Amino acid sequence: MYLESLKILNYKNLEELNLNFSEKLNCFTGNNGAGKTNILDAVFYLSFTKSYFNTNDSLNINSESNFFSLKGEYIRNGTKENIYCGFSNEKKKIFKRNDNVYKKLSEHIGLIPIVMVSPDDIVLISGTSDERRKYIDSVISQYDKEYLYDIIKYSKIILQRNKLLKNSIKTGHLDYETIQIYDEQLCQYGEHIYNKRKIFIADLQSVFSKYYELISKKNENVELSYDSHLHNGSFSKLLKQNIEKDKILGYTSKGIHRDDMNFKINKLELRKAGSQGQQKTFLISLKFAQFDFIKEVSKINPILLLDDVFDKFDSERAEEIIKLTGNNHFGQIFISDTNPNRVKRVIEKVKGNYKLFNVNKGVVNQI
């Protein structure tokens, strides 16, 4: 699977672009703020129906306009796929596949598997558990529609249950009968989600460790693990045991909506004990392992987006990443970098075709 061409209109600082791509390697060079990342983000958008960086679509519109549109032409399993997105502040977002409008955006997730690696990924280490849950959900949802629908349903029920709990603080009365109905639904969806998360993270661990060792060339003990309230008992029992506590708090204190991932290096918490280089290596290894996992499950090579991944790496680690991207294990790759010499080294490693673009203030020229 690969992206043949991309048309961009009024997306961030990109006013109008018509780009044709190599099915193997596409490199974008230019200064910071030129628009390289915005091109990669547009590719991401057409897969996930949203930006990697801005959840508010209004922020993605070029300042000189009131709408944006994206159109990608793909080859997927030998068949052409045309994906279109249009958004304006006045109208509802439209997503089309081969001119057919999606009724729900969730129906599109997983059609075009993609893995994005960005400096913003540091939030997975430094941010809250919510960021790490979003990461888990975004990966599993690409190959498991049932999981995505379970997440959507679970989230709605949690909101309803929390609203009831919060209201009970004001009224002094809790509708236990309705709470029980919510709990039964939460258990149904929550246990499905828990089991799939547990399998996903266990399978990811071994592949992740291999990538970390390969990139770092060092004997460092790294691990990622899954933390969940459901490790300690049935969901139903947890909800019943904590209902009085939840009444006082005004929200649901136990459940898979509190799950987390633990990142460690040499048995210590990565956020505190890991150097900048170790943290970046950890994140890139995690994303490469994610690539392998999606590839294995979906039987499709995801598109790989590498946004400024080489920045602030020592030469040895950067070289190992360059070697990895140059082999035939990956499918179509998009790379952005401020350093054209580094990009040329990547190109030298690739056995196959490539395209090199220069980006300057939203204008793109093929070199």
Short mmCIF file of C-alpha atoms in Angstrom, two decimals:
data_model
loop_
_atom_site.label_atom_id
_atom_site.label_comp_id
_atom_site.label_asym_id
_atom_site.label_seq_id
_atom_site.Cartn_x
_atom_site.Cartn_y
_atom_site.Cartn_z
CA MET A 1 0.00 0.00 0.00
CA TYR A 2 1.23 3.50 -0.78
CA LEU A 3 0.11 7.07 -1.38
CA GLU A 4 0.46 8.02 -5.07
CA SER A 5 -0.51 11.67 -4.91
CA LEU A 6 -1.73 14.31 -2.48
CA LYS A 7 -3.66 17.52 -3.08
CA ILE A 8 -3.68 20.09 -0.29
CA LEU A 9 -5.73 23.27 -0.18
CA ASN A 10 -5.45 25.78 2.70
CA TYR A 11 -4.07 23.33 5.25
CA LYS A 12 -2.09 25.32 7.83
CA ASN A 13 0.62 27.24 5.94
CA LEU A 14 0.13 25.14 2.78
CA GLU A 15 -2.12 27.11 0.44
CA GLU A 16 -2.18 24.86 -2.62
CA LEU A 17 -0.04 21.80 -3.33
CA ASN A 18 -0.22 18.96 -5.84
CA LEU A 19 2.38 16.32 -4.98
CA ASN A 20 3.25 12.99 -6.56
CA PHE A 21 5.20 10.51 -4.45
CA SER A 22 7.59 7.63 -4.72
CA GLU A 23 6.12 4.36 -3.50
CA LYS A 24 9.28 3.84 -1.42
CA LEU A 25 10.96 6.97 0.03
CA ASN A 26 9.90 10.63 0.11
CA CYS A 27 12.11 13.20 1.83
CA PHE A 28 11.32 16.80 2.70
CA THR A 29 14.05 19.25 3.67
CA GLY A 30 13.78 22.87 4.76
CA ASN A 31 14.04 25.18 7.73
CA ASN A 32 11.91 24.88 10.85
CA GLY A 33 8.44 26.31 10.22
CA ALA A 34 8.69 25.87 6.44
CA GLY A 35 5.78 23.41 6.29
CA LYS A 36 7.49 19.99 6.20
CA THR A 37 5.64 18.71 9.26
CA ASN A 38 2.34 20.05 7.89
CA ILE A 39 2.70 17.84 4.80
CA LEU A 40 3.26 14.76 6.94
CA ASP A 41 0.34 15.80 9.13
CA ALA A 42 -1.92 16.04 6.07
CA VAL A 43 -0.97 12.45 5.17
CA PHE A 44 -1.75 11.42 8.76
CA TYR A 45 -5.09 13.27 8.63
CA LEU A 46 -6.30 11.26 5.65
CA SER A 47 -5.79 8.06 7.66
CA PHE A 48 -7.11 9.11 11.07
CA THR A 49 -9.67 11.80 10.08
CA LYS A 50 -7.84 14.25 12.35
CA SER A 51 -4.53 16.05 12.80
CA TYR A 52 -1.72 14.46 14.79
CA PHE A 53 -1.20 17.79 16.53
CA ASN A 54 -4.48 19.79 16.65
CA THR A 55 -7.77 18.23 17.72
CA ASN A 56 -9.53 21.53 16.90
CA ASP A 57 -9.98 21.48 13.11
CA SER A 58 -10.41 25.25 12.96
CA LEU A 59 -6.72 25.57 13.89
CA ASN A 60 -5.76 23.60 10.77
CA ILE A 61 -7.28 26.13 8.36
CA ASN A 62 -4.87 28.52 6.62
CA SER A 63 -5.14 31.97 8.19
CA GLU A 64 -6.07 33.48 4.80
CA SER A 65 -9.03 31.13 4.27
CA ASN A 66 -12.12 29.69 5.97
CA PHE A 67 -11.79 26.05 4.85
CA PHE A 68 -9.30 23.34 3.96
CA SER A 69 -9.45 20.22 1.82
CA LEU A 70 -7.21 17.18 1.39
CA LYS A 71 -7.31 14.51 -1.29
CA GLY A 72 -5.12 11.43 -1.44
CA GLU A 73 -4.89 8.80 -4.17
CA TYR A 74 -3.67 5.45 -2.86
CA ILE A 75 -2.85 2.03 -4.22
CA ARG A 76 -4.09 -0.52 -1.69
CA ASN A 77 -3.78 -4.24 -2.47
CA GLY A 78 -3.53 -3.36 -6.16
CA THR A 79 -6.70 -1.25 -6.12
CA LYS A 80 -7.01 2.53 -6.34
CA GLU A 81 -8.49 4.29 -3.32
CA ASN A 82 -9.43 7.98 -3.41
CA ILE A 83 -9.80 9.61 0.01
CA TYR A 84 -11.15 13.15 0.38
CA CYS A 85 -11.64 15.41 3.38
CA GLY A 86 -13.23 18.84 3.45
CA PHE A 87 -13.75 21.10 6.46
CA SER A 88 -15.00 24.65 7.02
CA ASN A 89 -16.05 26.50 10.12
CA GLU A 90 -19.60 26.78 8.78
CA LYS A 91 -20.14 23.16 7.74
CA LYS A 92 -19.72 19.67 9.14
CA LYS A 93 -16.52 17.83 8.20
CA ILE A 94 -16.93 15.59 5.16
CA PHE A 95 -14.91 12.43 4.58
CA LYS A 96 -15.25 10.43 1.35
CA ARG A 97 -13.92 7.14 0.09
CA ASN A 98 -14.17 6.86 -3.70
CA ASP A 99 -16.80 9.65 -3.69
CA ASN A 100 -18.92 7.85 -1.08
CA VAL A 101 -19.49 9.93 2.06
CA TYR A 102 -18.83 8.20 5.39
CA LYS A 103 -21.80 8.32 7.76
CA LYS A 104 -19.40 7.96 10.70
CA LEU A 105 -15.74 8.96 10.68
CA SER A 106 -14.92 5.86 12.74
CA GLU A 107 -15.79 3.72 9.69
CA HIS A 108 -12.65 5.01 7.95
CA ILE A 109 -10.15 4.21 10.72
CA GLY A 110 -7.90 1.30 9.76
CA LEU A 111 -8.35 1.50 5.98
CA ILE A 112 -5.00 3.27 5.55
CA PRO A 113 -2.68 2.03 8.35
CA ILE A 114 -0.10 4.60 9.36
CA VAL A 115 2.65 5.09 11.95
CA MET A 116 3.78 8.60 12.84
CA VAL A 117 7.03 9.37 14.70
CA SER A 118 7.32 12.96 15.92
CA PRO A 119 9.20 15.01 18.55
CA ASP A 120 5.75 15.55 20.13
CA ASP A 121 5.75 11.85 21.07
CA ILE A 122 7.73 12.81 24.17
CA VAL A 123 4.33 13.43 25.76
CA LEU A 124 3.98 9.63 26.00
CA ILE A 125 6.78 9.74 28.58
CA SER A 126 6.25 13.12 30.23
CA GLY A 127 2.45 13.34 29.95
CA THR A 128 -0.46 11.82 31.84
CA SER A 129 -1.85 8.30 31.60
CA ASP A 130 -4.54 9.71 29.29
CA GLU A 131 -1.89 10.27 26.58
CA ARG A 132 -0.65 6.70 26.85
CA ARG A 133 -4.21 5.28 26.71
CA LYS A 134 -4.88 7.34 23.58
CA TYR A 135 -1.76 5.83 22.06
CA ILE A 136 -2.85 2.26 22.84
CA ASP A 137 -6.35 2.93 21.51
CA SER A 138 -5.10 4.55 18.30
CA VAL A 139 -2.93 1.52 17.47
CA ILE A 140 -5.46 -1.22 18.23
CA SER A 141 -8.28 0.69 16.51
CA GLN A 142 -6.35 0.57 13.22
CA TYR A 143 -6.80 -3.18 12.92
CA ASP A 144 -9.76 -3.96 15.23
CA LYS A 145 -13.08 -2.24 14.46
CA GLU A 146 -14.83 -3.96 17.35
CA TYR A 147 -12.28 -2.50 19.77
CA LEU A 148 -12.85 1.01 18.39
CA TYR A 149 -16.63 0.70 18.80
CA ASP A 150 -16.20 -0.69 22.33
CA ILE A 151 -14.03 2.33 23.25
CA ILE A 152 -16.63 4.74 21.87
CA LYS A 153 -19.48 3.02 23.75
CA TYR A 154 -17.49 2.70 26.98
CA SER A 155 -16.58 6.40 26.93
CA LYS A 156 -20.22 7.43 26.51
CA ILE A 157 -21.36 5.26 29.42
CA ILE A 158 -18.59 6.59 31.68
CA LEU A 159 -19.77 10.14 30.94
CA GLN A 160 -23.35 9.18 31.81
CA ARG A 161 -22.33 7.39 35.01
CA ASN A 162 -20.14 10.30 36.11
CA LYS A 163 -22.94 12.76 35.43
CA LEU A 164 -25.24 10.71 37.67
CA LEU A 165 -22.60 10.54 40.42
CA LYS A 166 -21.90 14.25 40.23
CA ASN A 167 -25.59 15.07 40.35
CA SER A 168 -25.99 12.90 43.47
CA ILE A 169 -23.61 15.24 45.34
CA LYS A 170 -26.06 18.09 44.73
CA THR A 171 -29.27 16.16 45.41
CA GLY A 172 -28.07 13.76 48.10
CA HIS A 173 -29.72 10.89 46.20
CA LEU A 174 -28.18 8.32 43.86
CA ASP A 175 -30.23 6.24 41.43
CA TYR A 176 -28.68 2.83 42.16
CA GLU A 177 -30.90 1.07 39.64
CA THR A 178 -29.55 3.18 36.76
CA ILE A 179 -26.00 2.83 38.12
CA GLN A 180 -26.39 -0.96 37.97
CA ILE A 181 -27.46 -0.76 34.31
CA TYR A 182 -24.42 1.39 33.53
CA ASP A 183 -22.14 -1.00 35.43
CA GLU A 184 -23.33 -4.00 33.46
CA GLN A 185 -22.57 -2.19 30.21
CA LEU A 186 -19.19 -0.96 31.46
CA CYS A 187 -18.20 -4.50 32.40
CA GLN A 188 -19.23 -5.86 29.01
CA TYR A 189 -17.21 -3.35 27.00
CA GLY A 190 -14.46 -2.79 29.57
CA GLU A 191 -13.44 -6.43 29.85
CA HIS A 192 -13.20 -6.73 26.05
CA ILE A 193 -10.98 -3.64 25.96
CA TYR A 194 -8.83 -4.87 28.85
CA ASN A 195 -8.16 -8.28 27.28
CA LYS A 196 -7.16 -6.77 23.94
CA ARG A 197 -4.89 -4.19 25.54
CA LYS A 198 -3.19 -6.90 27.57
CA ILE A 199 -2.48 -9.02 24.46
CA PHE A 200 -1.31 -6.01 22.44
CA ILE A 201 1.24 -4.80 25.00
CA ALA A 202 2.55 -8.30 25.70
CA ASP A 203 3.11 -8.88 21.97
CA LEU A 204 4.69 -5.45 21.55
CA GLN A 205 7.26 -5.95 24.32
CA SER A 206 9.59 -8.43 22.62
CA VAL A 207 9.69 -6.61 19.26
CA PHE A 208 10.22 -3.29 21.03
CA SER A 209 13.22 -4.63 22.98
CA LYS A 210 14.88 -5.86 19.78
CA TYR A 211 14.54 -2.45 18.12
CA TYR A 212 15.88 -0.64 21.17
CA GLU A 213 18.95 -2.88 21.30
CA LEU A 214 19.52 -2.46 17.57
CA ILE A 215 19.35 1.36 17.64
CA SER A 216 21.16 1.99 20.92
CA LYS A 217 23.92 -0.63 20.47
CA LYS A 218 24.04 -0.73 24.26
CA ASN A 219 23.23 -3.29 26.92
CA GLU A 220 20.36 -1.40 28.55
CA ASN A 221 17.44 -3.17 30.16
CA VAL A 222 14.26 -1.55 28.85
CA GLU A 223 10.68 -2.63 29.40
CA LEU A 224 7.12 -1.53 28.87
CA SER A 225 4.23 -3.00 30.83
CA TYR A 226 0.49 -2.64 31.23
CA ASP A 227 -1.06 -1.28 34.43
CA SER A 228 -4.79 -1.80 35.03
CA HIS A 229 -7.22 -2.00 37.94
CA LEU A 230 -8.57 -5.16 36.30
CA HIS A 231 -5.32 -6.98 37.09
CA ASN A 232 -6.61 -7.18 40.68
CA GLY A 233 -10.09 -8.58 40.17
CA SER A 234 -13.28 -8.55 38.14
CA PHE A 235 -14.54 -5.20 36.88
CA SER A 236 -17.98 -5.84 38.34
CA LYS A 237 -16.55 -6.40 41.81
CA LEU A 238 -14.39 -3.26 41.59
CA LEU A 239 -17.37 -1.10 40.68
CA LYS A 240 -19.47 -2.46 43.54
CA GLN A 241 -16.66 -2.10 46.08
CA ASN A 242 -16.05 1.54 45.15
CA ILE A 243 -19.58 2.88 44.65
CA GLU A 244 -19.64 4.78 47.97
CA LYS A 245 -16.23 6.27 47.23
CA ASP A 246 -17.45 7.25 43.75
CA LYS A 247 -20.47 8.98 45.32
CA ILE A 248 -18.16 11.18 47.36
CA LEU A 249 -15.78 11.87 44.48
CA GLY A 250 -18.48 12.42 41.88
CA TYR A 251 -16.79 10.24 39.27
CA THR A 252 -15.92 6.60 38.50
CA SER A 253 -12.60 5.88 40.22
CA LYS A 254 -11.96 2.34 38.93
CA GLY A 255 -11.92 0.93 35.43
CA ILE A 256 -10.04 0.65 32.17
CA HIS A 257 -10.36 4.43 31.70
CA ARG A 258 -7.58 4.61 34.34
CA ASP A 259 -5.23 2.16 32.58
CA ASP A 260 -1.62 3.12 31.96
CA MET A 261 1.65 1.95 30.41
CA ASN A 262 4.84 1.83 32.46
CA PHE A 263 8.14 2.69 30.75
CA LYS A 264 11.36 1.62 32.49
CA ILE A 265 15.09 1.58 31.80
CA ASN A 266 17.43 -0.49 33.98
CA LYS A 267 14.47 -1.11 36.33
CA LEU A 268 13.97 2.65 36.88
CA GLU A 269 11.23 4.96 35.63
CA LEU A 270 12.23 6.20 32.17
CA ARG A 271 10.85 9.70 32.77
CA LYS A 272 13.24 10.20 35.71
CA ALA A 273 16.22 7.97 34.90
CA GLY A 274 16.44 8.11 31.10
CA SER A 275 18.66 10.59 29.25
CA GLN A 276 17.25 12.57 26.32
CA GLY A 277 18.86 10.13 23.87
CA GLN A 278 17.53 7.09 25.76
CA GLN A 279 14.02 8.53 25.84
CA LYS A 280 14.06 9.28 22.11
CA THR A 281 15.44 5.79 21.36
CA PHE A 282 12.69 4.29 23.54
CA LEU A 283 9.96 6.16 21.64
CA ILE A 284 11.29 5.35 18.16
CA SER A 285 11.70 1.69 19.13
CA LEU A 286 8.12 1.72 20.39
CA LYS A 287 6.86 3.14 17.09
CA PHE A 288 8.89 0.72 14.98
CA ALA A 289 7.50 -2.16 17.07
CA GLN A 290 4.02 -0.71 16.50
CA PHE A 291 4.75 -0.79 12.75
CA ASP A 292 5.68 -4.48 12.90
CA PHE A 293 2.61 -5.29 14.97
CA ILE A 294 0.16 -3.59 12.57
CA LYS A 295 1.94 -5.12 9.58
CA GLU A 296 1.61 -8.61 11.06
CA VAL A 297 -2.05 -8.27 12.01
CA SER A 298 -3.36 -6.36 8.99
CA LYS A 299 -1.06 -7.98 6.39
CA ILE A 300 -0.49 -4.47 4.99
CA ASN A 301 2.66 -2.33 5.25
CA PRO A 302 1.61 0.83 7.10
CA ILE A 303 2.84 4.17 5.75
CA LEU A 304 5.69 5.37 7.97
CA LEU A 305 5.99 9.10 8.77
CA LEU A 306 9.29 10.22 10.35
CA ASP A 307 9.14 13.87 11.39
CA ASP A 308 12.53 15.31 12.44
CA VAL A 309 13.50 12.01 14.09
CA PHE A 310 17.25 12.50 13.72
CA ASP A 311 17.41 15.81 15.57
CA LYS A 312 19.46 15.71 18.80
CA PHE A 313 20.52 12.08 18.28
CA ASP A 314 24.19 11.20 18.50
CA SER A 315 25.71 10.11 15.18
CA GLU A 316 25.76 6.40 16.12
CA ARG A 317 22.03 6.18 16.92
CA ALA A 318 21.12 8.32 13.90
CA GLU A 319 23.12 6.00 11.67
CA GLU A 320 21.29 2.92 12.96
CA ILE A 321 17.91 4.53 12.23
CA ILE A 322 19.14 5.45 8.73
CA LYS A 323 20.11 1.80 8.16
CA LEU A 324 16.71 0.61 9.37
CA THR A 325 14.77 2.94 7.08
CA GLY A 326 16.98 1.92 4.17
CA ASN A 327 16.12 -1.78 4.27
CA ASN A 328 13.15 -3.39 2.53
CA HIS A 329 11.26 -4.20 5.73
CA PHE A 330 9.27 -0.97 5.57
CA GLY A 331 6.95 0.11 2.79
CA GLN A 332 6.40 3.75 1.86
CA ILE A 333 8.30 6.22 4.06
CA PHE A 334 7.99 10.00 4.45
CA ILE A 335 10.90 11.77 6.17
CA SER A 336 11.26 15.42 7.14
CA ASP A 337 14.59 16.89 8.25
CA THR A 338 16.27 20.29 8.46
CA ASN A 339 19.60 18.71 7.51
CA PRO A 340 19.82 17.87 3.76
CA ASN A 341 23.10 15.98 4.24
CA ARG A 342 21.41 13.53 6.63
CA VAL A 343 18.59 13.03 4.14
CA LYS A 344 21.11 12.25 1.40
CA ARG A 345 22.65 9.56 3.62
CA VAL A 346 19.20 7.99 4.00
CA ILE A 347 18.73 8.07 0.21
CA GLU A 348 22.11 6.36 -0.29
CA LYS A 349 20.93 3.45 1.88
CA VAL A 350 17.70 2.92 -0.04
CA LYS A 351 17.63 0.30 -2.74
CA GLY A 352 14.81 1.61 -4.90
CA ASN A 353 13.24 4.83 -6.04
CA TYR A 354 12.89 8.00 -4.02
CA LYS A 355 11.78 11.61 -4.31
CA LEU A 356 13.42 14.59 -2.63
CA PHE A 357 11.54 17.83 -1.98
CA ASN A 358 12.59 21.23 -0.66
CA VAL A 359 10.01 23.12 1.40
CA ASN A 360 10.20 26.89 1.86
CA LYS A 361 7.38 28.93 3.43
CA GLY A 362 4.72 26.46 2.34
CA VAL A 363 6.05 26.16 -1.22
CA VAL A 364 7.33 22.72 -2.29
CA ASN A 365 9.77 22.00 -5.12
CA GLN A 366 11.05 18.60 -6.14
CA ILE A 367 14.84 18.46 -6.27
#
